[in-house]
Amino acid sequence: MQSQNLRPDDPALPLEVEKQIYAVTGEMQNLVHGFDFAKVLASYWNGYKLADDDRKQAALRWLRGEFATKTEAKKELAVGVIIDDDNWYDYFKLWSEFTARIGYKGLLLFIDEAVNLYKITNSVSRQSNYEKLLTMFNDTMQGKAEHLGIFVGGTPQFVEDERRGLYSYEALRSRLIDGRYAAKAYANYTGPILKLAMLSHEEILILLQKLRQIHALHFGYSASLTDEQLVDFMQTAVNRLGADELLTTREVVRDFMDVLHTLHQNPEVTYTQLLGERAAKPQETVKGADASANTDELDDFLAEFEL
């Protein structure tokens, strides 16, 4: 590449970079919209070298799919197409090819909260989205998008519900379903679905320990909560009604950060006062059978942890 031998202040550098942009994108003959993609990238480069912020912003707006009409795009950038709901995936493939050709491994696309597709009430719209996912799956598996990696995050219900989930679309179900020899006891990270296990109580406790230290470092104080108090906090969360089905790491972290913020901003308040009467009663002051039962329960809970 000749531009590698040019100095940053060389007058020939801008033209050489523009040539390289067209040369790289011109090689992508099998992908649609390659010429317009190259033209917008060149327009951004021209805006950069001329310190033309309006031109740079127009190019970025086009690449982000923010132009509403083709007329507007043609006026701003002299291109006759825009990125919309119908062709956005084609441009992701262009980006992945372009990044690979300029020296990177490729492009990763993360689609989070895919459960929102499951929540679409109109079955035709829902199936259309699943069909797009099928196209993306086939392209990456069959080498049509070899430099593009796609990760879709969703709940088990989004995948496995045979009425509205991905399994309701037979072409996707046949590609995603576990093989006959798959076993839940063994992990398989080479299949199309990576099943993430929920954090154990011990792992959440370790997370709370790290958060305790980070909070103290950020606000510049010495962490005062003990490991025993963290276990007590976890026990409070686990014993909450419906925790087995509804308790998530996000909720535990949210409530714990609320405790840390409150204690930090109100130094006269103790952990025991904040969490209430349950934490205020030491186990040995509770008399009778309840004391024995509560002590056994706490011992069983503590047995899960290695501090």
PDB file of C-alpha atoms in Angstrom:
ATOM      1  CA  MET A   1       0.000   0.000   0.000  1.00  0.00           C
ATOM      2  CA  GLN A   2       1.707   3.193  -1.175  1.00  0.00           C
ATOM      3  CA  SER A   3       0.078   5.418   1.447  1.00  0.00           C
ATOM      4  CA  GLN A   4       2.114   3.615   4.120  1.00  0.00           C
ATOM      5  CA  ASN A   5       5.251   5.302   2.735  1.00  0.00           C
ATOM      6  CA  LEU A   6       3.789   8.807   2.884  1.00  0.00           C
ATOM      7  CA  ARG A   7       4.279  11.218   5.754  1.00  0.00           C
ATOM      8  CA  PRO A   8       1.177  12.545   7.607  1.00  0.00           C
ATOM      9  CA  ASP A   9       1.850  16.031   6.214  1.00  0.00           C
ATOM     10  CA  ASP A  10       2.409  14.845   2.653  1.00  0.00           C
ATOM     11  CA  PRO A  11      -0.067  16.570   0.270  1.00  0.00           C
ATOM     12  CA  ALA A  12      -0.488  13.296  -1.634  1.00  0.00           C
ATOM     13  CA  LEU A  13      -1.725  11.380   1.429  1.00  0.00           C
ATOM     14  CA  PRO A  14      -5.425  12.424   1.292  1.00  0.00           C
ATOM     15  CA  LEU A  15      -5.756  11.348  -2.341  1.00  0.00           C
ATOM     16  CA  GLU A  16      -3.936   8.070  -1.663  1.00  0.00           C
ATOM     17  CA  VAL A  17      -6.202   7.251   1.290  1.00  0.00           C
ATOM     18  CA  GLU A  18      -9.266   7.935  -0.837  1.00  0.00           C
ATOM     19  CA  LYS A  19      -7.885   5.633  -3.538  1.00  0.00           C
ATOM     20  CA  GLN A  20      -7.346   2.887  -0.981  1.00  0.00           C
ATOM     21  CA  ILE A  21     -10.902   3.231   0.322  1.00  0.00           C
ATOM     22  CA  TYR A  22     -12.281   2.678  -3.178  1.00  0.00           C
ATOM     23  CA  ALA A  23      -9.762  -0.076  -3.886  1.00  0.00           C
ATOM     24  CA  VAL A  24     -10.701  -2.047  -0.772  1.00  0.00           C
ATOM     25  CA  THR A  25     -14.458  -1.643  -1.162  1.00  0.00           C
ATOM     26  CA  GLY A  26     -14.218  -2.228  -4.904  1.00  0.00           C
ATOM     27  CA  GLU A  27     -12.979  -5.761  -4.209  1.00  0.00           C
ATOM     28  CA  MET A  28     -16.260  -6.618  -2.471  1.00  0.00           C
ATOM     29  CA  GLN A  29     -18.086  -7.353  -5.705  1.00  0.00           C
ATOM     30  CA  ASN A  30     -20.361 -10.028  -4.221  1.00  0.00           C
ATOM     31  CA  LEU A  31     -21.924  -7.643  -1.697  1.00  0.00           C
ATOM     32  CA  VAL A  32     -24.661  -5.168  -2.545  1.00  0.00           C
ATOM     33  CA  HIS A  33     -24.344  -1.405  -1.973  1.00  0.00           C
ATOM     34  CA  GLY A  34     -20.548  -1.580  -1.996  1.00  0.00           C
ATOM     35  CA  PHE A  35     -20.113   1.490  -4.215  1.00  0.00           C
ATOM     36  CA  ASP A  36     -22.372   3.721  -2.098  1.00  0.00           C
ATOM     37  CA  PHE A  37     -20.676   2.455   1.054  1.00  0.00           C
ATOM     38  CA  ALA A  38     -17.279   3.426  -0.383  1.00  0.00           C
ATOM     39  CA  LYS A  39     -18.588   6.810  -1.477  1.00  0.00           C
ATOM     40  CA  VAL A  40     -19.797   7.664   2.038  1.00  0.00           C
ATOM     41  CA  LEU A  41     -16.518   6.539   3.622  1.00  0.00           C
ATOM     42  CA  ALA A  42     -14.633   8.713   1.126  1.00  0.00           C
ATOM     43  CA  SER A  43     -16.958  11.603   1.928  1.00  0.00           C
ATOM     44  CA  TYR A  44     -16.162  11.244   5.606  1.00  0.00           C
ATOM     45  CA  TRP A  45     -12.427  11.225   4.818  1.00  0.00           C
ATOM     46  CA  ASN A  46     -12.781  14.343   2.663  1.00  0.00           C
ATOM     47  CA  GLY A  47     -14.655  16.064   5.483  1.00  0.00           C
ATOM     48  CA  TYR A  48     -11.881  15.102   7.863  1.00  0.00           C
ATOM     49  CA  LYS A  49      -9.028  16.388   5.689  1.00  0.00           C
ATOM     50  CA  LEU A  50     -10.906  19.639   4.900  1.00  0.00           C
ATOM     51  CA  ALA A  51     -12.062  20.129   8.519  1.00  0.00           C
ATOM     52  CA  ASP A  52     -15.637  20.126   7.213  1.00  0.00           C
ATOM     53  CA  ASP A  53     -17.680  19.016  10.233  1.00  0.00           C
ATOM     54  CA  ASP A  54     -20.967  19.165   8.327  1.00  0.00           C
ATOM     55  CA  ARG A  55     -19.731  16.664   5.767  1.00  0.00           C
ATOM     56  CA  LYS A  56     -18.373  14.349   8.448  1.00  0.00           C
ATOM     57  CA  GLN A  57     -21.635  14.484  10.401  1.00  0.00           C
ATOM     58  CA  ALA A  58     -23.642  13.798   7.244  1.00  0.00           C
ATOM     59  CA  ALA A  59     -21.523  10.690   6.554  1.00  0.00           C
ATOM     60  CA  LEU A  60     -21.924   9.475  10.125  1.00  0.00           C
ATOM     61  CA  ARG A  61     -25.693  10.063   9.983  1.00  0.00           C
ATOM     62  CA  TRP A  62     -25.873   7.967   6.824  1.00  0.00           C
ATOM     63  CA  LEU A  63     -23.803   5.152   8.349  1.00  0.00           C
ATOM     64  CA  ARG A  64     -26.024   5.167  11.442  1.00  0.00           C
ATOM     65  CA  GLY A  65     -29.142   4.958   9.280  1.00  0.00           C
ATOM     66  CA  GLU A  66     -30.484   8.326  10.391  1.00  0.00           C
ATOM     67  CA  PHE A  67     -31.498   9.685   6.989  1.00  0.00           C
ATOM     68  CA  ALA A  68     -35.273   9.452   6.597  1.00  0.00           C
ATOM     69  CA  THR A  69     -35.442   9.831   2.805  1.00  0.00           C
ATOM     70  CA  LYS A  70     -33.237   9.089  -0.201  1.00  0.00           C
ATOM     71  CA  THR A  71     -33.752  12.667  -1.381  1.00  0.00           C
ATOM     72  CA  GLU A  72     -32.127  14.013   1.754  1.00  0.00           C
ATOM     73  CA  ALA A  73     -29.193  11.606   1.421  1.00  0.00           C
ATOM     74  CA  LYS A  74     -28.684  12.534  -2.224  1.00  0.00           C
ATOM     75  CA  LYS A  75     -28.653  16.214  -1.354  1.00  0.00           C
ATOM     76  CA  GLU A  76     -26.135  15.808   1.466  1.00  0.00           C
ATOM     77  CA  LEU A  77     -23.859  13.066   0.119  1.00  0.00           C
ATOM     78  CA  ALA A  78     -24.810  12.466  -3.521  1.00  0.00           C
ATOM     79  CA  VAL A  79     -25.823   8.847  -2.843  1.00  0.00           C
ATOM     80  CA  GLY A  80     -29.130   7.398  -3.963  1.00  0.00           C
ATOM     81  CA  VAL A  81     -29.736   4.870  -1.167  1.00  0.00           C
ATOM     82  CA  ILE A  82     -30.147   4.977   2.595  1.00  0.00           C
ATOM     83  CA  ILE A  83     -29.796   2.394   5.348  1.00  0.00           C
ATOM     84  CA  ASP A  84     -33.255   1.300   6.480  1.00  0.00           C
ATOM     85  CA  ASP A  85     -35.120  -1.638   8.006  1.00  0.00           C
ATOM     86  CA  ASP A  86     -34.842  -3.633   4.784  1.00  0.00           C
ATOM     87  CA  ASN A  87     -31.106  -3.423   4.104  1.00  0.00           C
ATOM     88  CA  TRP A  88     -29.347  -2.749   7.447  1.00  0.00           C
ATOM     89  CA  TYR A  89     -28.013  -6.298   7.586  1.00  0.00           C
ATOM     90  CA  ASP A  90     -26.411  -5.929   4.144  1.00  0.00           C
ATOM     91  CA  TYR A  91     -24.440  -2.987   5.474  1.00  0.00           C
ATOM     92  CA  PHE A  92     -23.281  -4.946   8.512  1.00  0.00           C
ATOM     93  CA  LYS A  93     -21.843  -7.493   6.095  1.00  0.00           C
ATOM     94  CA  LEU A  94     -20.150  -4.648   4.235  1.00  0.00           C
ATOM     95  CA  TRP A  95     -18.668  -3.332   7.465  1.00  0.00           C
ATOM     96  CA  SER A  96     -17.376  -6.775   8.417  1.00  0.00           C
ATOM     97  CA  GLU A  97     -15.718  -7.248   5.031  1.00  0.00           C
ATOM     98  CA  PHE A  98     -14.246  -3.764   5.125  1.00  0.00           C
ATOM     99  CA  THR A  99     -12.791  -4.194   8.634  1.00  0.00           C
ATOM    100  CA  ALA A 100     -11.255  -7.524   7.607  1.00  0.00           C
ATOM    101  CA  ARG A 101      -9.666  -6.042   4.504  1.00  0.00           C
ATOM    102  CA  ILE A 102      -8.019  -3.186   6.413  1.00  0.00           C
ATOM    103  CA  GLY A 103      -6.273  -5.564   8.802  1.00  0.00           C
ATOM    104  CA  TYR A 104      -8.738  -6.613  11.507  1.00  0.00           C
ATOM    105  CA  LYS A 105     -10.190 -10.081  12.074  1.00  0.00           C
ATOM    106  CA  GLY A 106     -13.724  -8.933  11.392  1.00  0.00           C
ATOM    107  CA  LEU A 107     -16.738  -7.489  13.165  1.00  0.00           C
ATOM    108  CA  LEU A 108     -18.821  -8.702  16.109  1.00  0.00           C
ATOM    109  CA  LEU A 109     -22.516  -7.836  16.264  1.00  0.00           C
ATOM    110  CA  PHE A 110     -24.301  -8.123  19.618  1.00  0.00           C
ATOM    111  CA  ILE A 111     -28.108  -8.139  19.690  1.00  0.00           C
ATOM    112  CA  ASP A 112     -29.279  -7.984  23.304  1.00  0.00           C
ATOM    113  CA  GLU A 113     -32.768  -8.275  24.802  1.00  0.00           C
ATOM    114  CA  ALA A 114     -33.952 -10.431  21.898  1.00  0.00           C
ATOM    115  CA  VAL A 115     -36.856 -11.474  24.115  1.00  0.00           C
ATOM    116  CA  ASN A 116     -38.571  -8.354  22.743  1.00  0.00           C
ATOM    117  CA  LEU A 117     -38.990 -10.248  19.462  1.00  0.00           C
ATOM    118  CA  TYR A 118     -40.798 -12.942  21.429  1.00  0.00           C
ATOM    119  CA  LYS A 119     -43.116 -10.281  22.852  1.00  0.00           C
ATOM    120  CA  ILE A 120     -44.297  -9.097  19.423  1.00  0.00           C
ATOM    121  CA  THR A 121     -48.005  -9.893  19.381  1.00  0.00           C
ATOM    122  CA  ASN A 122     -48.434  -9.837  15.604  1.00  0.00           C
ATOM    123  CA  SER A 123     -47.441 -13.304  14.417  1.00  0.00           C
ATOM    124  CA  VAL A 124     -46.540 -12.131  10.892  1.00  0.00           C
ATOM    125  CA  SER A 125     -44.154  -9.472  12.212  1.00  0.00           C
ATOM    126  CA  ARG A 126     -42.668 -11.925  14.686  1.00  0.00           C
ATOM    127  CA  GLN A 127     -42.061 -14.548  12.005  1.00  0.00           C
ATOM    128  CA  SER A 128     -40.481 -11.928   9.731  1.00  0.00           C
ATOM    129  CA  ASN A 129     -37.948 -11.127  12.431  1.00  0.00           C
ATOM    130  CA  TYR A 130     -37.242 -14.814  12.949  1.00  0.00           C
ATOM    131  CA  GLU A 131     -36.736 -15.186   9.205  1.00  0.00           C
ATOM    132  CA  LYS A 132     -34.103 -12.429   9.337  1.00  0.00           C
ATOM    133  CA  LEU A 133     -32.367 -14.277  12.190  1.00  0.00           C
ATOM    134  CA  LEU A 134     -32.436 -17.435  10.058  1.00  0.00           C
ATOM    135  CA  THR A 135     -30.774 -15.555   7.188  1.00  0.00           C
ATOM    136  CA  MET A 136     -28.080 -14.264   9.529  1.00  0.00           C
ATOM    137  CA  PHE A 137     -27.528 -17.750  10.937  1.00  0.00           C
ATOM    138  CA  ASN A 138     -27.223 -19.310   7.489  1.00  0.00           C
ATOM    139  CA  ASP A 139     -24.850 -16.600   6.225  1.00  0.00           C
ATOM    140  CA  THR A 140     -22.432 -17.011   9.111  1.00  0.00           C
ATOM    141  CA  MET A 141     -22.553 -20.814   9.033  1.00  0.00           C
ATOM    142  CA  GLN A 142     -22.280 -21.133   5.247  1.00  0.00           C
ATOM    143  CA  GLY A 143     -19.432 -18.662   4.723  1.00  0.00           C
ATOM    144  CA  LYS A 144     -21.492 -15.878   3.165  1.00  0.00           C
ATOM    145  CA  ALA A 145     -20.501 -13.562   6.024  1.00  0.00           C
ATOM    146  CA  GLU A 146     -17.209 -15.131   7.083  1.00  0.00           C
ATOM    147  CA  HIS A 147     -15.882 -12.045   8.873  1.00  0.00           C
ATOM    148  CA  LEU A 148     -19.062 -11.350  10.837  1.00  0.00           C
ATOM    149  CA  GLY A 149     -19.799 -12.874  14.242  1.00  0.00           C
ATOM    150  CA  ILE A 150     -23.298 -12.497  15.688  1.00  0.00           C
ATOM    151  CA  PHE A 151     -24.326 -12.953  19.320  1.00  0.00           C
ATOM    152  CA  VAL A 152     -28.025 -12.836  20.203  1.00  0.00           C
ATOM    153  CA  GLY A 153     -28.934 -12.613  23.889  1.00  0.00           C
ATOM    154  CA  GLY A 154     -32.279 -13.873  25.090  1.00  0.00           C
ATOM    155  CA  THR A 155     -34.113 -15.894  27.724  1.00  0.00           C
ATOM    156  CA  PRO A 156     -34.727 -19.665  27.558  1.00  0.00           C
ATOM    157  CA  GLN A 157     -38.387 -18.911  26.930  1.00  0.00           C
ATOM    158  CA  PHE A 158     -37.494 -16.773  23.897  1.00  0.00           C
ATOM    159  CA  VAL A 159     -35.649 -19.759  22.425  1.00  0.00           C
ATOM    160  CA  GLU A 160     -37.625 -22.801  23.519  1.00  0.00           C
ATOM    161  CA  ASP A 161     -41.261 -21.690  23.508  1.00  0.00           C
ATOM    162  CA  GLU A 162     -42.763 -23.692  20.638  1.00  0.00           C
ATOM    163  CA  ARG A 163     -45.720 -21.353  20.303  1.00  0.00           C
ATOM    164  CA  ARG A 164     -43.969 -17.955  20.052  1.00  0.00           C
ATOM    165  CA  GLY A 165     -40.237 -18.510  20.543  1.00  0.00           C
ATOM    166  CA  LEU A 166     -37.527 -19.384  18.058  1.00  0.00           C
ATOM    167  CA  TYR A 167     -38.625 -23.015  18.206  1.00  0.00           C
ATOM    168  CA  SER A 168     -41.963 -21.960  16.716  1.00  0.00           C
ATOM    169  CA  TYR A 169     -40.078 -21.324  13.463  1.00  0.00           C
ATOM    170  CA  GLU A 170     -39.258 -24.834  12.287  1.00  0.00           C
ATOM    171  CA  ALA A 171     -36.251 -23.862  10.173  1.00  0.00           C
ATOM    172  CA  LEU A 172     -34.652 -22.240  13.226  1.00  0.00           C
ATOM    173  CA  ARG A 173     -35.703 -25.017  15.580  1.00  0.00           C
ATOM    174  CA  SER A 174     -34.029 -27.697  13.464  1.00  0.00           C
ATOM    175  CA  ARG A 175     -30.782 -25.706  13.525  1.00  0.00           C
ATOM    176  CA  LEU A 176     -30.757 -24.687  17.186  1.00  0.00           C
ATOM    177  CA  ILE A 177     -32.151 -27.685  19.046  1.00  0.00           C
ATOM    178  CA  ASP A 178     -29.721 -29.827  21.027  1.00  0.00           C
ATOM    179  CA  GLY A 179     -28.439 -33.011  19.439  1.00  0.00           C
ATOM    180  CA  ARG A 180     -29.623 -36.354  20.733  1.00  0.00           C
ATOM    181  CA  TYR A 181     -26.382 -36.908  22.639  1.00  0.00           C
ATOM    182  CA  ALA A 182     -26.358 -33.554  24.398  1.00  0.00           C
ATOM    183  CA  ALA A 183     -26.276 -33.830  28.181  1.00  0.00           C
ATOM    184  CA  LYS A 184     -27.130 -31.086  30.640  1.00  0.00           C
ATOM    185  CA  ALA A 185     -24.321 -32.189  32.927  1.00  0.00           C
ATOM    186  CA  TYR A 186     -21.670 -31.326  30.328  1.00  0.00           C
ATOM    187  CA  ALA A 187     -20.903 -27.979  28.728  1.00  0.00           C
ATOM    188  CA  ASN A 188     -20.713 -27.638  24.961  1.00  0.00           C
ATOM    189  CA  TYR A 189     -19.370 -24.316  23.722  1.00  0.00           C
ATOM    190  CA  THR A 190     -19.241 -25.203  20.032  1.00  0.00           C
ATOM    191  CA  GLY A 191     -22.981 -25.350  19.389  1.00  0.00           C
ATOM    192  CA  PRO A 192     -25.160 -22.463  18.192  1.00  0.00           C
ATOM    193  CA  ILE A 193     -26.645 -21.945  21.679  1.00  0.00           C
ATOM    194  CA  LEU A 194     -24.561 -21.184  24.766  1.00  0.00           C
ATOM    195  CA  LYS A 195     -26.669 -21.806  27.852  1.00  0.00           C
ATOM    196  CA  LEU A 196     -25.529 -19.582  30.700  1.00  0.00           C
ATOM    197  CA  ALA A 197     -26.081 -20.892  34.208  1.00  0.00           C
ATOM    198  CA  MET A 198     -27.236 -18.518  36.914  1.00  0.00           C
ATOM    199  CA  LEU A 199     -24.638 -17.429  39.456  1.00  0.00           C
ATOM    200  CA  SER A 200     -24.542 -19.573  42.564  1.00  0.00           C
ATOM    201  CA  HIS A 201     -24.974 -18.032  46.011  1.00  0.00           C
ATOM    202  CA  GLU A 202     -21.250 -18.358  46.593  1.00  0.00           C
ATOM    203  CA  GLU A 203     -20.431 -16.570  43.324  1.00  0.00           C
ATOM    204  CA  ILE A 204     -22.843 -13.757  44.166  1.00  0.00           C
ATOM    205  CA  LEU A 205     -21.199 -13.414  47.575  1.00  0.00           C
ATOM    206  CA  ILE A 206     -17.787 -13.062  45.929  1.00  0.00           C
ATOM    207  CA  LEU A 207     -19.298 -10.417  43.638  1.00  0.00           C
ATOM    208  CA  LEU A 208     -20.595  -8.505  46.677  1.00  0.00           C
ATOM    209  CA  GLN A 209     -17.131  -8.641  48.245  1.00  0.00           C
ATOM    210  CA  LYS A 210     -15.641  -7.080  45.111  1.00  0.00           C
ATOM    211  CA  LEU A 211     -18.360  -4.416  44.999  1.00  0.00           C
ATOM    212  CA  ARG A 212     -17.715  -3.581  48.656  1.00  0.00           C
ATOM    213  CA  GLN A 213     -14.046  -2.904  47.898  1.00  0.00           C
ATOM    214  CA  ILE A 214     -14.733  -0.973  44.687  1.00  0.00           C
ATOM    215  CA  HIS A 215     -17.265   1.248  46.439  1.00  0.00           C
ATOM    216  CA  ALA A 216     -14.794   1.985  49.245  1.00  0.00           C
ATOM    217  CA  LEU A 217     -11.993   2.765  46.781  1.00  0.00           C
ATOM    218  CA  HIS A 218     -14.217   5.007  44.678  1.00  0.00           C
ATOM    219  CA  PHE A 219     -15.448   7.098  47.612  1.00  0.00           C
ATOM    220  CA  GLY A 220     -12.179   6.950  49.543  1.00  0.00           C
ATOM    221  CA  TYR A 221     -13.135   5.224  52.792  1.00  0.00           C
ATOM    222  CA  SER A 222     -12.295   1.983  54.579  1.00  0.00           C
ATOM    223  CA  ALA A 223     -14.837  -0.751  53.958  1.00  0.00           C
ATOM    224  CA  SER A 224     -16.637  -1.541  57.201  1.00  0.00           C
ATOM    225  CA  LEU A 225     -19.098  -4.269  56.223  1.00  0.00           C
ATOM    226  CA  THR A 226     -17.841  -7.671  57.343  1.00  0.00           C
ATOM    227  CA  ASP A 227     -18.099 -10.936  55.427  1.00  0.00           C
ATOM    228  CA  GLU A 228     -20.623 -12.115  58.006  1.00  0.00           C
ATOM    229  CA  GLN A 229     -22.810  -9.118  57.226  1.00  0.00           C
ATOM    230  CA  LEU A 230     -22.569  -9.883  53.526  1.00  0.00           C
ATOM    231  CA  VAL A 231     -23.726 -13.435  54.223  1.00  0.00           C
ATOM    232  CA  ASP A 232     -26.543 -12.002  56.334  1.00  0.00           C
ATOM    233  CA  PHE A 233     -27.528  -9.738  53.436  1.00  0.00           C
ATOM    234  CA  MET A 234     -27.528 -12.715  51.064  1.00  0.00           C
ATOM    235  CA  GLN A 235     -29.656 -14.733  53.461  1.00  0.00           C
ATOM    236  CA  THR A 236     -32.173 -11.886  53.608  1.00  0.00           C
ATOM    237  CA  ALA A 237     -32.372 -11.856  49.791  1.00  0.00           C
ATOM    238  CA  VAL A 238     -32.645 -15.645  49.460  1.00  0.00           C
ATOM    239  CA  ASN A 239     -35.354 -15.912  52.132  1.00  0.00           C
ATOM    240  CA  ARG A 240     -37.511 -13.348  50.383  1.00  0.00           C
ATOM    241  CA  LEU A 241     -40.855 -14.711  49.185  1.00  0.00           C
ATOM    242  CA  GLY A 242     -40.555 -16.108  45.670  1.00  0.00           C
ATOM    243  CA  ALA A 243     -36.770 -15.705  45.559  1.00  0.00           C
ATOM    244  CA  ASP A 244     -36.237 -19.189  44.125  1.00  0.00           C
ATOM    245  CA  GLU A 245     -38.006 -18.231  40.906  1.00  0.00           C
ATOM    246  CA  LEU A 246     -37.642 -14.449  40.779  1.00  0.00           C
ATOM    247  CA  LEU A 247     -34.355 -13.519  42.469  1.00  0.00           C
ATOM    248  CA  THR A 248     -31.759 -12.322  39.953  1.00  0.00           C
ATOM    249  CA  THR A 249     -28.177 -11.138  40.312  1.00  0.00           C
ATOM    250  CA  ARG A 250     -29.285  -7.717  39.102  1.00  0.00           C
ATOM    251  CA  GLU A 251     -31.738  -7.378  41.989  1.00  0.00           C
ATOM    252  CA  VAL A 252     -29.176  -8.485  44.569  1.00  0.00           C
ATOM    253  CA  VAL A 253     -26.571  -6.042  43.252  1.00  0.00           C
ATOM    254  CA  ARG A 254     -29.088  -3.210  43.043  1.00  0.00           C
ATOM    255  CA  ASP A 255     -30.200  -3.690  46.651  1.00  0.00           C
ATOM    256  CA  PHE A 256     -26.621  -4.106  47.882  1.00  0.00           C
ATOM    257  CA  MET A 257     -25.475  -0.910  46.187  1.00  0.00           C
ATOM    258  CA  ASP A 258     -28.450   0.828  47.797  1.00  0.00           C
ATOM    259  CA  VAL A 259     -27.194  -0.376  51.189  1.00  0.00           C
ATOM    260  CA  LEU A 260     -23.642   0.838  50.475  1.00  0.00           C
ATOM    261  CA  HIS A 261     -24.799   4.253  49.274  1.00  0.00           C
ATOM    262  CA  THR A 262     -27.119   4.726  52.234  1.00  0.00           C
ATOM    263  CA  LEU A 263     -24.508   3.755  54.812  1.00  0.00           C
ATOM    264  CA  HIS A 264     -21.899   5.983  53.164  1.00  0.00           C
ATOM    265  CA  GLN A 265     -24.184   9.034  53.019  1.00  0.00           C
ATOM    266  CA  ASN A 266     -25.566   8.467  56.526  1.00  0.00           C
ATOM    267  CA  PRO A 267     -22.565   7.555  58.724  1.00  0.00           C
ATOM    268  CA  GLU A 268     -24.688   7.668  61.883  1.00  0.00           C
ATOM    269  CA  VAL A 269     -26.741   4.682  60.622  1.00  0.00           C
ATOM    270  CA  THR A 270     -25.447   1.160  61.229  1.00  0.00           C
ATOM    271  CA  TYR A 271     -25.938  -1.869  59.006  1.00  0.00           C
ATOM    272  CA  THR A 272     -28.112  -3.473  61.711  1.00  0.00           C
ATOM    273  CA  GLN A 273     -30.365  -0.427  61.929  1.00  0.00           C
ATOM    274  CA  LEU A 274     -30.710  -0.222  58.165  1.00  0.00           C
ATOM    275  CA  LEU A 275     -31.687  -3.840  57.584  1.00  0.00           C
ATOM    276  CA  GLY A 276     -34.158  -3.826  60.459  1.00  0.00           C
ATOM    277  CA  GLU A 277     -35.208  -5.984  63.341  1.00  0.00           C
ATOM    278  CA  ARG A 278     -34.250  -9.342  61.812  1.00  0.00           C
ATOM    279  CA  ALA A 279     -30.599  -8.398  61.604  1.00  0.00           C
ATOM    280  CA  ALA A 280     -30.734  -6.682  65.021  1.00  0.00           C
ATOM    281  CA  LYS A 281     -31.441  -9.900  66.926  1.00  0.00           C
ATOM    282  CA  PRO A 282     -28.392 -12.063  67.580  1.00  0.00           C
ATOM    283  CA  GLN A 283     -29.206 -15.727  67.255  1.00  0.00           C
ATOM    284  CA  GLU A 284     -28.278 -16.481  70.856  1.00  0.00           C
ATOM    285  CA  THR A 285     -30.929 -14.089  72.235  1.00  0.00           C
ATOM    286  CA  VAL A 286     -33.767 -15.970  70.593  1.00  0.00           C
ATOM    287  CA  LYS A 287     -35.136 -18.543  73.001  1.00  0.00           C
ATOM    288  CA  GLY A 288     -36.738 -21.914  72.596  1.00  0.00           C
ATOM    289  CA  ALA A 289     -37.213 -24.077  69.544  1.00  0.00           C
ATOM    290  CA  ASP A 290     -37.164 -21.070  67.188  1.00  0.00           C
ATOM    291  CA  ALA A 291     -33.597 -20.278  68.209  1.00  0.00           C
ATOM    292  CA  SER A 292     -32.427 -23.793  67.381  1.00  0.00           C
ATOM    293  CA  ALA A 293     -34.264 -23.810  64.065  1.00  0.00           C
ATOM    294  CA  ASN A 294     -32.916 -20.392  63.057  1.00  0.00           C
ATOM    295  CA  THR A 295     -29.373 -21.373  64.059  1.00  0.00           C
ATOM    296  CA  ASP A 296     -29.555 -24.588  62.026  1.00  0.00           C
ATOM    297  CA  GLU A 297     -30.917 -22.651  59.050  1.00  0.00           C
ATOM    298  CA  LEU A 298     -28.064 -20.153  59.211  1.00  0.00           C
ATOM    299  CA  ASP A 299     -25.497 -22.939  59.587  1.00  0.00           C
ATOM    300  CA  ASP A 300     -26.872 -24.661  56.509  1.00  0.00           C
ATOM    301  CA  PHE A 301     -26.727 -21.396  54.587  1.00  0.00           C
ATOM    302  CA  LEU A 302     -23.177 -20.634  55.692  1.00  0.00           C
ATOM    303  CA  ALA A 303     -22.082 -24.133  54.693  1.00  0.00           C
ATOM    304  CA  GLU A 304     -22.466 -23.139  51.036  1.00  0.00           C
ATOM    305  CA  PHE A 305     -19.790 -20.470  51.264  1.00  0.00           C
ATOM    306  CA  GLU A 306     -16.022 -20.539  51.390  1.00  0.00           C
ATOM    307  CA  LEU A 307     -14.754 -17.175  52.579  1.00  0.00           C
TER     308      LEU A 307
END
